[in-house]
Amino acid sequence: MRRRVSGTAAPGSSSPSDLRRGGPALAVPFGIVAALGLVTVLLPPYSSPWWVAGLAAVMLALVVALYVASRRRPERSWLDPMPAYLLFPYAALVNDAAGAGSGGSSSGMTVLILIPILWIAITGTRHQLWIASGLAVATLVAPVLLIGPPEYTLGDWRRALMWGAVALIIAPVLQRIVRDLERQSRRARVSNERVEKLFDDAPHGVALLDPSGSIIRVNISMAVLVGLDPPDMVGHRLADFETPGETRIEDHLGRLMLYRGESLQSECNFRDSGGNDVHVSLSSTVVGDAQMGEIIMVNVVDISDRRRYLDRLAHLADHDVLTGLANRRRFESELDRHLDRCRRHGPTGALLLLDLDNFKQVNDTLGHNAGDQLLVTIAGLLRRSIRSTDVVARLGGDEFAVLLTDCEQSDAARVAELVVERIATHAATLDGVARRVTASVGAVTFRAAAEHAADVLALADMTMYDAKEAGRNQVVVLSEGDERGPRTAARLQWQSRIEAALAEDRFELHLQPIMDIGTGRISSAEVLLRLRDEGELVPPSRFVYIAERVGLMPQVDAWVVDKSLELLARMRRDHDPSFEFEVNLSGHSIGNPDIERAIVDSLTTHGVDPSALILEITETAAVADVALARTFAGRMTELGCAFALDDFGAGFGSFYYLKHLFFDYVKIDGEFVAHVHESAVDRTIMRSIVGIARDLGKRTVAEFVSEPEILEVCREEGVDFAQGYLIGKPVPFDQFVLEFMPSAIGSAPNE
C-alpha cells in the first residue's frame, strides 16, 4: 500500500486545534483523576456529612454536562472554560470531605486544584488563566476566612500561599510551553503539508525507491507518465517500466548505490501502458530516512519533445529539407569514410554524379513549385534504385550523387543506366516542358580514380559533363585502365581556365540588392561572382569547388575583394555614401595572409571606409577551423569590417559558431525562408533565430525572399533585411545602379 504522510491528524491523535478546544483525548485523563478524587472520599471510613460528597458529585456531573455542551458548538465560546471554573468548587468540596471534619489541614485532596489550573493552562487564554488563578486562591483562602480555626489553622494559610504561587507563577510558564509546542507542531504540519503538495503536484515525475530499486511511492506526474494510477506502481521495480530489452535503469541505480552521496543523471526510455516509448531524463540521489533507512529519490523528466527536436535538428544538419536525401555535408562525410576504407582495404565501389537536363526550363516555365515536386519524385526514384547500404544525396539544385559502396564497374554502369531510364520514363508521363527532363550521369569507380591519382568527385563531375556533351540523357563511365581520363578534362582543365580568367580579367561581379525591411530602402548588395568563358556566363557552383581543391580560391577571393571595393567606392561616391557591400569568402581563404593583405591594401587604395565592407562566411567555412576563423574575424573586426554568418541554420553547430565567432549579421538559410509563409515549423525556427540574434545585438537577413507573403512574414517576425528575387535578381553593376539607385533614374550609367 502506498505510504502517505498527510497534514490531517489520524484518528485517536491530538492536533493543536484539539488541544485548544480540550478534546476527548485530553479530557479523559483529567476526568479520571477528578473521578478518582470523588471515589476516594467515599471510601470508608467516611464521617463527613453526606450532602458534601453528594454536592461534589452533582458539581462533577455539571462539569461533564457543560463540557459536552461546549463540544457541540463548532467554535469556541464562553462555555469552554466553564467546566474548569466549576472544578474549583468541586475540588473544595472533595478537599473538605477528605478532611473528614478536620478541615483542609488533614486533607490530601488539595492537589485536585491542579486539575482546572492545568486544564486552563493547556486549553485557555491568558485572561482565562488569570481568572483560574484567582479562583484557585479563593478556593484555598475562603474556608480559612469563613470557617476558621480549629478546622482551618495557620498551616492552611501556608498551603493557600503555596498553591496560589503555583497558580500565579508556574501555570503561565506551563501555558507558554504549551503554546510553543503548539506553534512548532503547526509549523511542522504546514511544512509537511507543503512537502506533500510539492511532491504530489510536482510538474515532473518523482519516485521514491528502496535500495533494491522497488517503488515505495510515486507522485501523480510519474504515474501519468506511464499511464497508471500511483498505487498500481507501488511495489514494482522501476526497471519494470523500462522499454523491454534495455537495462539503463539497472545500470543507473547500480552506479548510484556505488557512489552514494552524489547526484547521478542519465537518460532512458519508459514504455507506457499504451505501448509507446517515452524518452526521459533521470536525476537520482540517495537520501537517509530515520525510520526507513536509505531511500533513492528519482526525478523523472519527459524529454521526448526535446529529443525529437534534437533529432530533427540533427536530421536537418545532414539531410536536404526538400527531398529528405543526404545533403552535401553528409555526402562528403560518407565519401571520406569510404575513401578511408579504400585506403585500408583497397579501392572498391563507385561514385555516380547525376545532373538533370533541361530542369531550369521547368522552373522558368512551370514555376518553382513544379520544379520542387519533380525533384522530390526523382529523389524517390533514386532511393528505389540503390541498396540500403548505398548513399544517395542531393548536392544542390538539380545535382545528385550516388555512392555505391561495394560494386564493380559493370554494376556501376548498370545502376547508372537504370537511373537514366527511370527518370526518362517518369518524365514521359508528365505534361509540358517537364517531358523533356532527362539525366546525364557520370560514373567513376574508386579503382579508376586511384589509377588516375585524382579526386573521385572531380572525375565524376568531369565524366558527367562528358555525358552532357555527348547529347545528354546519357551515361558515361570512366573506364578502368584508360589513361586518357574524361574527355571533358580538356574543358575541364578548370585549373588552367581559372588561372586564365584571373590573368585575362574574365571574372565578372553581379550585385543582388538587399532591402532594409524597416525603411524599404536598398541599403546594401551582395557581390556574386561569375566567369565569362567562351561566351557563357558560368555560375560559381561550376568552378568554385574545383578552385578550392586546386588551391586557387585565395587568388580568386583576392580579385573579388579588390574589384568589389573598387565598385563600392564608385557607388558611395556617385550614388549613396552609406551603401554597403557583402562579399563572400571561401573557407580556404579564411586566415590566409594574402587575403588579409588584399583587404587592407584594397581599402586603402580605393579609399573605402572599412565599416562599409561586410565579409560573409558560410557555416561550412567556419566548420573547418573555428579557432582560425575566430582569429581572422577578430583581426578584421579591429580593422573596422563587419561580418555576416551566411546560411545560418543549415548546420547543426549554428549556435556554437554564433557564440564563438565575431559576427554582426546573421543570414537565415533559405531553406527556412522559402516556405515560411506556409510552414509553421519554418516560421518558428525563423522566430527563434531572430530572437537570439536580437538578444546578442546582431541583425538578421532573410535569403530566398521570392514572394510578398514571405516578405510580410519576415516583417512580422522582426527580420531586419530581405534578399531574394522579390527584392531583385543579381545583375551587373551598371544595371544595378539604373534599377535600384534612385539617384541614377533617368540618367546614363556612370562609366
XYZ file of C-alpha atoms in Angstrom:
751
model
C 0.000 0.000 0.000
C 1.259 3.464 -0.831
C 2.662 5.246 2.201
C 1.301 8.717 2.599
C 2.058 11.448 5.102
C -0.959 13.678 5.449
C -1.422 17.026 7.098
C -4.594 15.783 8.812
C -4.220 14.107 12.227
C -5.024 10.435 12.333
C -7.933 9.187 14.482
C -7.014 8.988 18.142
C -4.267 11.596 17.930
C -4.406 15.134 19.248
C -3.890 18.005 16.875
C -3.192 21.555 18.134
C -6.810 22.508 17.462
C -7.969 19.599 19.721
C -5.717 20.879 22.486
C -7.160 24.381 22.285
C -10.716 23.027 22.441
C -9.922 20.442 25.116
C -10.709 17.386 23.029
C -11.665 13.971 24.437
C -8.076 12.730 24.252
C -7.151 15.458 26.749
C -10.333 15.455 28.810
C -10.337 11.731 29.600
C -7.212 11.665 31.855
C -8.361 14.848 33.650
C -11.798 13.306 34.175
C -10.296 10.083 35.527
C -8.242 11.986 38.113
C -11.274 14.059 39.184
C -13.440 10.948 39.470
C -10.770 9.122 41.492
C -10.763 12.044 43.910
C -14.530 11.669 44.445
C -14.306 7.872 44.796
C -11.519 8.243 47.336
C -13.554 10.387 49.732
C -16.475 7.934 49.503
C -14.369 5.004 50.716
C -14.751 4.159 54.443
C -14.178 5.372 56.958
C -16.454 8.252 55.964
C -17.503 10.768 58.618
C -18.268 13.873 56.580
C -21.903 14.874 56.020
C -23.392 13.017 53.124
C -24.516 16.154 51.407
C -20.892 17.329 50.919
C -19.985 14.305 48.808
C -23.367 14.453 47.086
C -22.871 18.133 46.211
C -19.386 17.289 44.880
C -20.894 14.535 42.712
C -23.555 16.944 41.380
C -20.835 19.522 40.711
C -18.781 16.923 38.778
C -21.838 15.928 36.755
C -22.447 19.594 35.935
C -18.822 19.877 34.809
C -19.313 16.911 32.450
C -22.576 18.360 31.107
C -21.024 21.748 30.389
C -18.049 20.097 28.710
C -20.341 18.074 26.413
C -22.352 21.208 25.620
C -19.202 23.165 24.714
C -18.007 20.402 22.408
C -21.271 20.542 20.490
C -20.549 24.111 19.428
C -18.414 24.394 16.272
C -16.474 27.392 17.577
C -15.026 28.358 20.952
C -17.437 30.187 23.311
C -17.885 31.166 26.952
C -18.842 27.535 27.693
C -15.313 26.239 27.012
C -13.668 27.470 30.275
C -16.782 26.972 32.405
C -16.168 23.252 33.236
C -12.704 24.197 34.512
C -14.084 27.052 36.626
C -16.628 24.675 38.236
C -13.854 22.245 39.099
C -12.618 24.734 41.731
C -15.722 24.418 43.987
C -15.686 20.687 43.227
C -12.073 20.498 44.464
C -13.026 22.495 47.599
C -15.916 20.076 48.373
C -13.750 16.974 47.855
C -10.976 18.538 49.940
C -13.399 19.251 52.743
C -14.921 15.739 52.558
C -11.483 14.168 52.631
C -10.654 16.228 55.703
C -13.499 14.385 57.483
C -14.378 17.409 59.545
C -10.846 18.336 60.400
C -10.598 20.831 57.588
C -8.020 21.228 54.895
C -5.132 20.699 57.235
C -5.588 16.942 57.191
C -6.825 16.592 53.633
C -4.617 15.250 50.850
C -7.080 16.286 48.162
C -5.816 19.828 47.828
C -3.816 18.552 44.854
C -7.090 18.329 42.860
C -6.927 22.071 42.467
C -4.216 21.414 39.879
C -6.815 19.882 37.522
C -8.558 23.147 36.499
C -5.302 25.102 36.588
C -3.588 22.668 34.183
C -6.728 22.476 32.048
C -6.881 26.245 31.556
C -3.103 26.479 31.100
C -3.373 23.988 28.238
C -6.687 24.968 26.627
C -7.464 28.508 27.729
C -6.292 32.023 27.076
C -4.048 34.195 29.227
C -7.103 36.066 30.528
C -8.848 32.815 31.456
C -5.690 31.640 33.223
C -5.722 34.747 35.427
C -9.357 34.031 36.331
C -8.437 30.429 37.165
C -5.521 31.621 39.294
C -7.866 33.898 41.223
C -10.373 31.091 41.716
C -7.589 28.785 42.942
C -6.523 31.313 45.593
C -10.163 31.957 46.531
C -10.822 28.226 46.848
C -7.987 27.874 49.337
C -8.487 31.118 51.270
C -12.309 31.143 51.522
C -12.598 28.223 54.013
C -9.902 29.746 56.202
C -11.753 33.048 56.334
C -15.283 31.682 56.558
C -14.766 28.691 58.859
C -11.501 29.456 60.572
C -9.944 27.564 63.500
C -9.918 24.922 64.659
C -10.892 23.282 61.333
C -8.596 25.585 59.371
C -5.397 26.660 61.047
C -2.408 28.812 60.188
C -0.964 25.921 58.131
C -3.836 26.293 55.682
C -2.694 29.843 55.022
C 0.722 28.498 54.055
C -0.962 25.899 51.856
C -3.052 28.612 50.227
C 0.099 30.667 49.644
C 1.901 27.717 48.026
C -0.970 26.754 45.695
C -1.560 30.372 44.846
C 2.084 30.619 43.773
C 1.602 27.540 41.615
C -1.446 29.117 40.001
C 0.078 32.553 39.527
C 3.668 31.676 38.572
C 4.047 28.135 37.316
C 0.772 27.926 35.365
C 1.694 30.784 32.956
C 5.045 29.158 32.331
C 3.289 25.918 31.531
C 0.929 27.785 29.211
C 3.847 29.312 27.306
C 5.406 25.895 26.911
C 2.142 24.523 25.557
C 1.792 27.444 23.135
C 5.366 26.977 21.917
C 4.745 23.295 21.367
C 1.537 24.156 19.539
C 3.318 26.606 17.227
C 6.077 24.122 16.498
C 3.508 21.461 15.776
C 1.655 23.814 13.450
C 4.846 24.732 11.627
C 5.781 21.088 11.290
C 2.323 20.284 9.985
C 2.377 23.145 7.483
C 5.879 22.187 6.372
C 4.823 18.566 5.995
C 1.752 19.567 4.010
C 3.904 21.786 1.794
C 6.344 18.968 1.141
C 3.426 16.661 0.407
C 1.954 19.146 -2.026
C 5.283 19.756 -3.702
C 5.752 16.017 -4.083
C 2.262 15.253 -5.362
C 1.926 18.331 -7.589
C 5.472 18.394 -8.994
C 5.309 19.018 -12.765
C 7.768 16.193 -13.374
C 7.747 12.624 -12.143
C 9.192 11.782 -8.724
C 9.662 8.251 -7.421
C 10.932 7.011 -4.063
C 12.686 3.642 -4.191
C 14.163 1.300 -1.667
C 17.824 0.262 -2.130
C 16.738 -2.701 -4.279
C 15.014 -0.398 -6.768
C 11.424 -1.191 -5.762
C 8.945 1.678 -5.748
C 7.814 2.945 -2.340
C 5.884 5.901 -3.608
C 5.343 7.925 -6.794
C 3.638 11.228 -7.484
C 0.832 11.853 -9.958
C 3.098 13.111 -12.747
C 5.152 9.936 -12.577
C 2.027 7.794 -12.758
C 0.670 9.799 -15.696
C 3.992 9.333 -17.480
C 3.475 5.574 -17.657
C -0.325 5.693 -17.804
C -1.089 4.044 -14.444
C -2.501 5.016 -11.053
C 0.071 5.658 -8.309
C -0.981 2.652 -6.153
C -0.572 0.353 -9.165
C 3.114 1.228 -9.403
C 3.991 0.751 -5.735
C 5.864 -2.477 -5.068
C 7.110 -2.848 -8.651
C 10.704 -2.284 -9.608
C 11.310 0.952 -11.509
C 13.150 -1.067 -14.152
C 9.883 -2.927 -14.874
C 8.603 0.176 -16.672
C 11.654 0.488 -18.935
C 11.423 -0.368 -22.623
C 11.915 -4.145 -22.917
C 15.453 -5.152 -23.763
C 17.076 -2.119 -22.158
C 18.993 -2.136 -18.870
C 19.799 1.535 -18.442
C 17.786 1.936 -15.228
C 19.530 -1.014 -13.552
C 22.902 0.425 -14.575
C 21.840 3.864 -13.346
C 20.750 2.594 -9.919
C 23.794 0.346 -9.618
C 26.167 3.274 -10.179
C 24.095 5.429 -7.830
C 24.414 2.944 -4.953
C 28.113 2.595 -5.688
C 28.696 6.346 -5.407
C 26.385 7.280 -2.535
C 26.079 10.948 -1.764
C 26.444 12.013 -5.382
C 23.687 13.030 -7.762
C 23.600 10.920 -10.913
C 21.940 11.737 -14.227
C 21.187 9.570 -17.232
C 18.588 9.001 -19.942
C 16.427 6.020 -20.753
C 13.136 5.013 -22.356
C 9.940 4.145 -20.478
C 7.242 2.009 -22.077
C 3.812 3.413 -21.133
C 0.604 1.424 -20.742
C -0.295 2.131 -24.363
C 2.914 0.548 -25.639
C 4.551 3.865 -26.545
C 8.145 4.713 -25.684
C 8.740 7.859 -23.626
C 12.274 9.264 -23.580
C 13.062 10.501 -20.068
C 15.908 12.021 -18.119
C 16.672 10.545 -14.681
C 18.251 12.559 -11.875
C 18.758 10.485 -8.744
C 20.273 10.720 -5.299
C 20.370 8.583 -2.137
C 18.857 10.190 0.964
C 18.735 8.914 4.535
C 15.485 8.344 6.436
C 15.397 7.827 10.227
C 12.678 5.178 10.016
C 13.238 3.539 6.638
C 16.992 3.794 6.184
C 18.292 4.687 2.743
C 15.803 5.871 0.125
C 16.544 6.562 -3.543
C 14.800 9.672 -4.839
C 14.483 9.735 -8.621
C 13.347 12.788 -10.578
C 11.966 11.783 -13.962
C 11.527 14.408 -16.709
C 9.851 13.654 -20.034
C 12.292 14.890 -22.686
C 10.584 13.234 -25.648
C 9.813 16.586 -27.288
C 13.369 17.799 -26.763
C 14.746 14.533 -28.141
C 12.508 14.785 -31.193
C 13.602 18.396 -31.672
C 17.296 17.494 -31.415
C 16.790 14.560 -33.774
C 15.047 16.919 -36.163
C 17.922 19.397 -35.967
C 20.437 16.603 -36.483
C 18.416 15.382 -39.467
C 18.258 18.901 -40.925
C 22.014 19.241 -40.493
C 22.676 16.141 -42.600
C 19.677 15.984 -44.953
C 18.198 18.053 -47.707
C 14.990 19.665 -46.468
C 13.124 19.331 -49.760
C 13.889 15.738 -50.748
C 14.931 14.174 -47.454
C 18.115 12.853 -49.069
C 21.549 13.309 -47.551
C 22.907 16.798 -48.222
C 26.375 17.732 -49.466
C 27.802 17.837 -45.956
C 26.566 14.341 -45.123
C 27.614 13.015 -48.505
C 31.145 14.353 -48.193
C 31.360 12.758 -44.747
C 30.235 9.388 -46.142
C 32.617 9.788 -49.074
C 35.563 10.479 -46.765
C 34.637 7.421 -44.690
C 34.545 5.259 -47.790
C 37.886 6.652 -49.004
C 39.428 5.683 -45.655
C 38.072 2.187 -46.166
C 39.545 2.074 -49.671
C 42.959 3.137 -48.350
C 42.902 0.338 -45.773
C 41.391 -2.493 -47.802
C 41.851 -1.478 -51.413
C 39.595 0.503 -53.778
C 36.071 -0.764 -54.199
C 32.715 0.714 -55.158
C 31.825 3.607 -57.439
C 30.565 7.168 -57.450
C 27.745 8.355 -59.711
C 27.175 12.055 -60.292
C 23.858 12.963 -61.850
C 22.617 16.261 -63.248
C 19.130 16.855 -64.669
C 18.890 18.108 -68.239
C 16.506 20.986 -69.079
C 15.482 21.318 -65.442
C 15.891 25.108 -65.469
C 13.143 25.306 -68.083
C 10.758 23.596 -65.656
C 11.372 26.280 -63.009
C 11.171 29.120 -65.532
C 8.048 27.816 -67.288
C 6.030 25.940 -64.680
C 7.333 27.632 -61.529
C 9.455 26.578 -58.583
C 6.684 24.511 -57.001
C 6.568 22.247 -60.048
C 10.353 22.031 -60.036
C 10.393 21.148 -56.320
C 7.809 18.413 -56.845
C 9.854 16.956 -59.690
C 12.991 16.911 -57.516
C 11.096 15.092 -54.766
C 9.867 12.477 -57.241
C 13.330 11.932 -58.717
C 14.760 11.584 -55.197
C 12.278 8.758 -54.637
C 13.332 7.094 -57.905
C 16.979 7.237 -56.839
C 16.214 5.700 -53.453
C 14.441 2.791 -55.082
C 17.307 2.231 -57.492
C 20.022 1.530 -54.911
C 20.638 -0.762 -51.953
C 20.130 0.275 -48.350
C 23.905 0.170 -47.841
C 24.473 2.773 -50.575
C 24.148 6.545 -50.174
C 22.164 8.924 -52.360
C 22.438 12.686 -51.833
C 21.285 15.958 -53.298
C 24.367 18.121 -53.673
C 22.416 21.219 -54.607
C 19.994 22.457 -57.228
C 19.332 19.603 -59.670
C 22.576 17.747 -58.956
C 22.564 14.360 -57.206
C 25.278 11.911 -56.190
C 25.128 8.172 -55.542
C 27.812 6.335 -53.572
C 27.820 2.609 -54.356
C 29.862 1.192 -51.527
C 30.581 -2.253 -52.974
C 30.339 -2.900 -56.703
C 32.347 -3.483 -59.877
C 32.497 -1.204 -62.900
C 29.810 -3.181 -64.725
C 27.498 -2.923 -61.710
C 28.009 0.846 -61.532
C 27.202 1.171 -65.256
C 24.042 -0.915 -64.834
C 22.807 1.183 -61.900
C 23.558 4.420 -63.786
C 21.653 3.228 -66.856
C 18.732 2.157 -64.672
C 18.596 5.623 -63.114
C 18.659 7.364 -66.505
C 15.962 5.049 -67.843
C 13.657 5.514 -64.855
C 13.953 9.297 -64.921
C 13.257 9.436 -68.663
C 10.299 7.047 -68.272
C 8.819 9.109 -65.457
C 9.289 12.381 -67.351
C 7.489 10.897 -70.347
C 4.313 10.687 -68.250
C 4.418 14.410 -67.414
C 2.946 17.333 -69.294
C 4.635 20.366 -70.774
C 8.317 21.132 -70.610
C 8.807 18.551 -67.830
C 8.574 15.827 -70.520
C 11.984 16.910 -71.788
C 13.698 16.388 -68.439
C 16.379 13.721 -68.591
C 19.517 12.883 -66.654
C 23.203 12.882 -67.506
C 25.278 10.575 -65.320
C 28.999 10.288 -64.859
C 30.252 7.098 -63.176
C 33.713 6.581 -61.732
C 34.885 3.571 -59.783
C 37.259 4.166 -56.918
C 39.756 1.872 -58.637
C 39.710 4.143 -61.708
C 40.134 7.224 -59.508
C 43.130 5.580 -57.825
C 44.665 4.831 -61.247
C 44.343 8.492 -62.241
C 45.524 9.677 -58.802
C 42.748 12.260 -58.965
C 39.861 13.380 -56.808
C 36.972 10.986 -57.417
C 34.335 13.718 -57.112
C 36.113 15.931 -59.655
C 36.492 12.962 -62.022
C 32.797 12.122 -61.653
C 31.902 15.744 -62.357
C 34.031 15.817 -65.480
C 32.654 12.478 -66.608
C 29.103 13.769 -66.115
C 29.852 16.694 -68.415
C 31.130 14.166 -70.949
C 27.613 12.711 -70.817
C 26.068 16.147 -71.362
C 28.349 16.910 -74.286
C 27.534 13.508 -75.751
C 23.926 14.628 -76.171
C 22.507 14.344 -72.632
C 20.278 11.558 -71.338
C 23.492 9.536 -71.329
C 25.728 7.530 -69.035
C 29.480 7.865 -69.307
C 31.712 5.555 -67.285
C 35.371 6.353 -66.742
C 36.911 3.047 -67.742
C 39.434 1.402 -65.515
C 42.841 1.180 -67.202
C 42.095 4.102 -69.557
C 44.883 6.588 -69.083
C 43.202 9.258 -71.206
C 40.758 10.199 -68.442
C 37.492 12.040 -69.053
C 37.138 13.774 -72.388
C 35.795 16.787 -70.573
C 39.088 17.009 -68.738
C 40.119 19.229 -71.608
C 37.072 21.553 -70.784
C 37.602 20.751 -67.596
C 41.040 21.751 -67.196
C 39.435 24.072 -64.732
C 42.695 24.930 -63.113
C 44.032 26.319 -66.377
C 40.753 28.045 -67.176
C 40.568 29.699 -63.775
C 44.176 30.803 -63.979
C 43.479 32.214 -67.444
C 40.379 34.010 -66.196
C 42.438 35.643 -63.476
C 45.168 36.635 -65.904
C 42.735 37.911 -68.555
C 40.308 39.539 -66.124
C 37.400 37.427 -67.362
C 35.645 37.210 -63.977
C 32.595 39.403 -63.517
C 30.775 40.665 -60.446
C 27.000 40.831 -60.205
C 25.133 42.573 -57.408
C 21.957 41.347 -55.735
C 20.069 44.023 -53.769
C 19.386 43.745 -50.031
C 16.465 45.754 -48.674
C 16.133 47.289 -45.233
C 12.683 45.954 -44.280
C 12.061 48.773 -41.838
C 12.561 51.563 -44.381
C 12.012 49.736 -47.674
C 15.358 51.153 -48.890
C 18.013 49.226 -50.824
C 20.868 49.823 -48.416
C 23.348 47.154 -49.478
C 24.055 44.418 -52.008
C 25.691 41.013 -52.060
C 28.541 40.615 -54.521
C 28.235 37.430 -56.616
C 30.991 36.006 -58.803
C 30.550 34.901 -62.444
C 33.038 33.583 -65.028
C 32.796 34.671 -68.674
C 34.009 31.663 -70.651
C 33.569 31.210 -74.415
C 30.523 33.444 -74.412
C 28.947 31.545 -71.486
C 28.374 33.126 -68.100
C 29.388 30.322 -65.738
C 27.941 30.371 -62.178
C 30.328 29.755 -59.267
C 28.793 26.356 -58.482
C 30.528 25.051 -61.616
C 34.071 26.091 -60.790
C 34.439 27.245 -57.167
C 34.798 23.772 -55.683
C 37.487 22.958 -58.253
C 39.275 26.218 -57.466
C 39.146 25.253 -53.794
C 40.515 21.789 -54.474
C 43.447 23.035 -56.541
C 44.286 25.908 -54.181
C 43.258 28.826 -56.422
C 40.437 30.138 -54.275
C 42.536 32.641 -52.258
C 43.627 34.262 -55.551
C 40.026 34.381 -56.757
C 38.868 35.877 -53.440
C 41.630 38.476 -53.584
C 40.427 39.516 -57.064
C 36.814 39.643 -55.826
C 37.728 41.793 -52.803
C 39.704 44.286 -54.913
C 37.047 44.641 -57.651
C 34.251 44.792 -55.073
C 35.897 47.650 -53.211
C 36.508 49.458 -56.496
C 32.778 49.254 -57.317
C 31.839 50.134 -53.728
C 33.960 53.287 -53.915
C 32.093 54.327 -57.079
C 28.742 53.538 -55.511
C 29.409 55.565 -52.354
C 30.959 58.439 -54.269
C 28.341 58.789 -57.025
C 25.103 57.465 -55.532
C 24.883 56.623 -51.837
C 27.643 57.487 -49.318
C 26.253 54.944 -46.826
C 25.950 51.994 -49.217
C 27.487 48.662 -48.148
C 28.710 45.535 -49.976
C 28.588 41.964 -48.714
C 31.472 39.914 -50.109
C 31.682 36.121 -49.777
C 34.904 34.491 -48.652
C 35.752 30.844 -49.225
C 36.665 28.677 -46.275
C 40.083 28.232 -47.910
C 40.691 31.983 -47.691
C 39.889 32.432 -44.020
C 43.067 33.254 -42.169
C 45.123 33.382 -45.379
C 47.693 36.210 -45.036
C 47.334 37.094 -48.734
C 43.597 37.704 -48.297
C 44.115 39.878 -45.230
C 46.752 41.855 -47.078
C 44.475 42.208 -50.123
C 41.621 43.520 -47.959
C 43.847 46.099 -46.217
C 45.528 47.219 -49.443
C 42.254 47.495 -51.371
C 40.562 49.503 -48.623
C 43.489 51.926 -48.702
C 43.766 52.055 -52.486
C 40.085 52.775 -53.109
C 39.562 54.905 -50.011
C 36.638 52.901 -48.694
C 35.510 53.079 -45.069
C 36.109 49.535 -43.661
C 32.680 49.620 -41.992
C 31.082 49.547 -45.482
C 32.589 46.100 -46.162
C 30.697 43.101 -44.815
C 32.564 39.820 -45.151
C 30.344 36.763 -45.476
C 31.447 33.387 -44.183
C 29.228 30.332 -44.533
C 28.793 27.851 -41.704
C 30.661 25.211 -43.688
C 33.596 27.605 -43.989
C 33.611 28.187 -40.251
C 33.454 24.470 -39.521
C 36.926 23.763 -40.887
C 38.790 25.608 -38.160
C 36.746 27.585 -35.646
C 39.818 28.938 -33.869
C 41.361 30.166 -37.122
C 38.049 31.720 -38.205
C 37.686 33.458 -34.847
C 41.211 34.896 -35.023
C 40.681 36.088 -38.587
C 37.304 37.652 -37.735
C 38.853 39.345 -34.702
C 41.586 40.997 -36.780
C 39.159 42.136 -39.472
C 36.764 43.476 -36.831
C 39.563 45.520 -35.296
C 40.191 46.891 -38.784
C 36.547 48.051 -38.878
C 34.967 45.471 -41.185
C 31.690 43.753 -40.344
C 30.960 40.040 -40.609
C 27.910 38.057 -41.677
C 27.312 34.379 -40.924
C 25.770 33.055 -44.139
C 23.326 30.131 -44.431
C 22.624 30.260 -40.678
C 20.662 27.213 -39.566
C 21.927 24.903 -42.295
C 24.415 23.255 -39.943
C 23.920 21.514 -36.603
C 26.521 23.736 -34.940
C 24.932 27.071 -35.904
C 24.579 28.391 -32.378
C 28.061 27.186 -31.464
C 29.538 29.351 -34.227
C 27.335 32.276 -33.240
C 28.767 32.034 -29.710
C 32.419 31.646 -30.628
C 32.816 33.833 -33.732
C 32.590 37.575 -34.336
C 29.505 38.318 -36.440
C 27.363 41.404 -36.926
C 24.788 39.899 -39.304
C 23.065 36.520 -39.359
C 21.803 35.438 -42.781
C 18.947 32.975 -42.271
C 19.330 29.969 -44.547
C 16.912 29.997 -47.472
C 15.557 26.571 -46.524
C 13.793 28.237 -43.589
C 12.650 31.263 -45.595
C 11.349 29.908 -48.918
C 8.255 28.352 -47.333
C 7.983 30.348 -44.120
C 4.555 31.703 -45.159
C 3.264 28.129 -45.441
C 5.192 26.208 -42.778
C 4.618 26.764 -39.061
C 7.887 24.914 -38.362
C 9.912 27.250 -40.610
C 8.240 30.273 -39.028
C 9.038 29.043 -35.518
C 12.674 28.467 -36.483
C 12.865 31.940 -38.033
C 11.358 33.498 -34.904
C 13.888 31.741 -32.673
C 16.844 32.791 -34.852
C 15.671 36.418 -34.923
C 15.124 36.427 -31.144
C 18.558 35.026 -30.367
C 20.258 37.339 -32.860
C 18.463 40.385 -31.423
C 19.421 39.417 -27.857
C 23.046 39.136 -28.964
C 22.933 42.534 -30.677
C 23.139 41.065 -34.192
C 20.996 41.896 -37.233
C 19.271 39.363 -39.447
C 18.979 38.951 -43.216
C 16.405 36.627 -44.799
C 17.523 34.968 -48.036
C 15.223 33.485 -50.728
C 12.529 36.145 -50.281
C 10.659 35.465 -53.533
C 7.032 36.344 -52.729
C 5.238 39.244 -50.997
C 3.800 36.838 -48.423
C 7.306 35.778 -47.407
C 8.373 39.404 -47.028
C 5.343 40.121 -44.846
C 6.187 37.197 -42.534
C 9.774 38.454 -42.292
C 8.479 41.899 -41.352
C 6.129 40.464 -38.702
C 8.881 38.328 -37.169
C 11.295 41.268 -36.912
C 13.832 40.351 -39.622
C 15.988 43.394 -40.433
C 16.868 42.838 -44.111
C 15.450 40.864 -47.048
C 17.241 39.396 -50.055
C 15.778 37.384 -52.907
C 14.135 37.547 -56.317
C 11.234 39.610 -54.945
C 13.727 42.308 -53.991
C 15.826 41.886 -57.119
C 17.909 39.405 -59.123
C 21.702 39.567 -59.406
C 22.670 41.990 -62.179
C 25.856 43.750 -63.343
C 26.899 46.965 -61.616
C 25.583 49.426 -64.226
C 22.212 47.710 -64.440
C 22.027 47.585 -60.642
C 22.589 51.344 -60.473
C 19.812 52.007 -63.011
C 17.302 49.687 -61.330
C 17.916 50.223 -57.643
C 19.639 53.555 -57.041
C 17.134 56.467 -57.073
C 19.829 58.990 -57.966
C 20.547 57.120 -61.210
C 16.942 57.011 -62.507
C 16.729 58.955 -65.745
C 20.491 59.259 -66.095
C 23.033 57.263 -68.043
C 25.235 54.735 -66.297
C 28.307 56.209 -64.750
C 31.174 54.735 -66.697
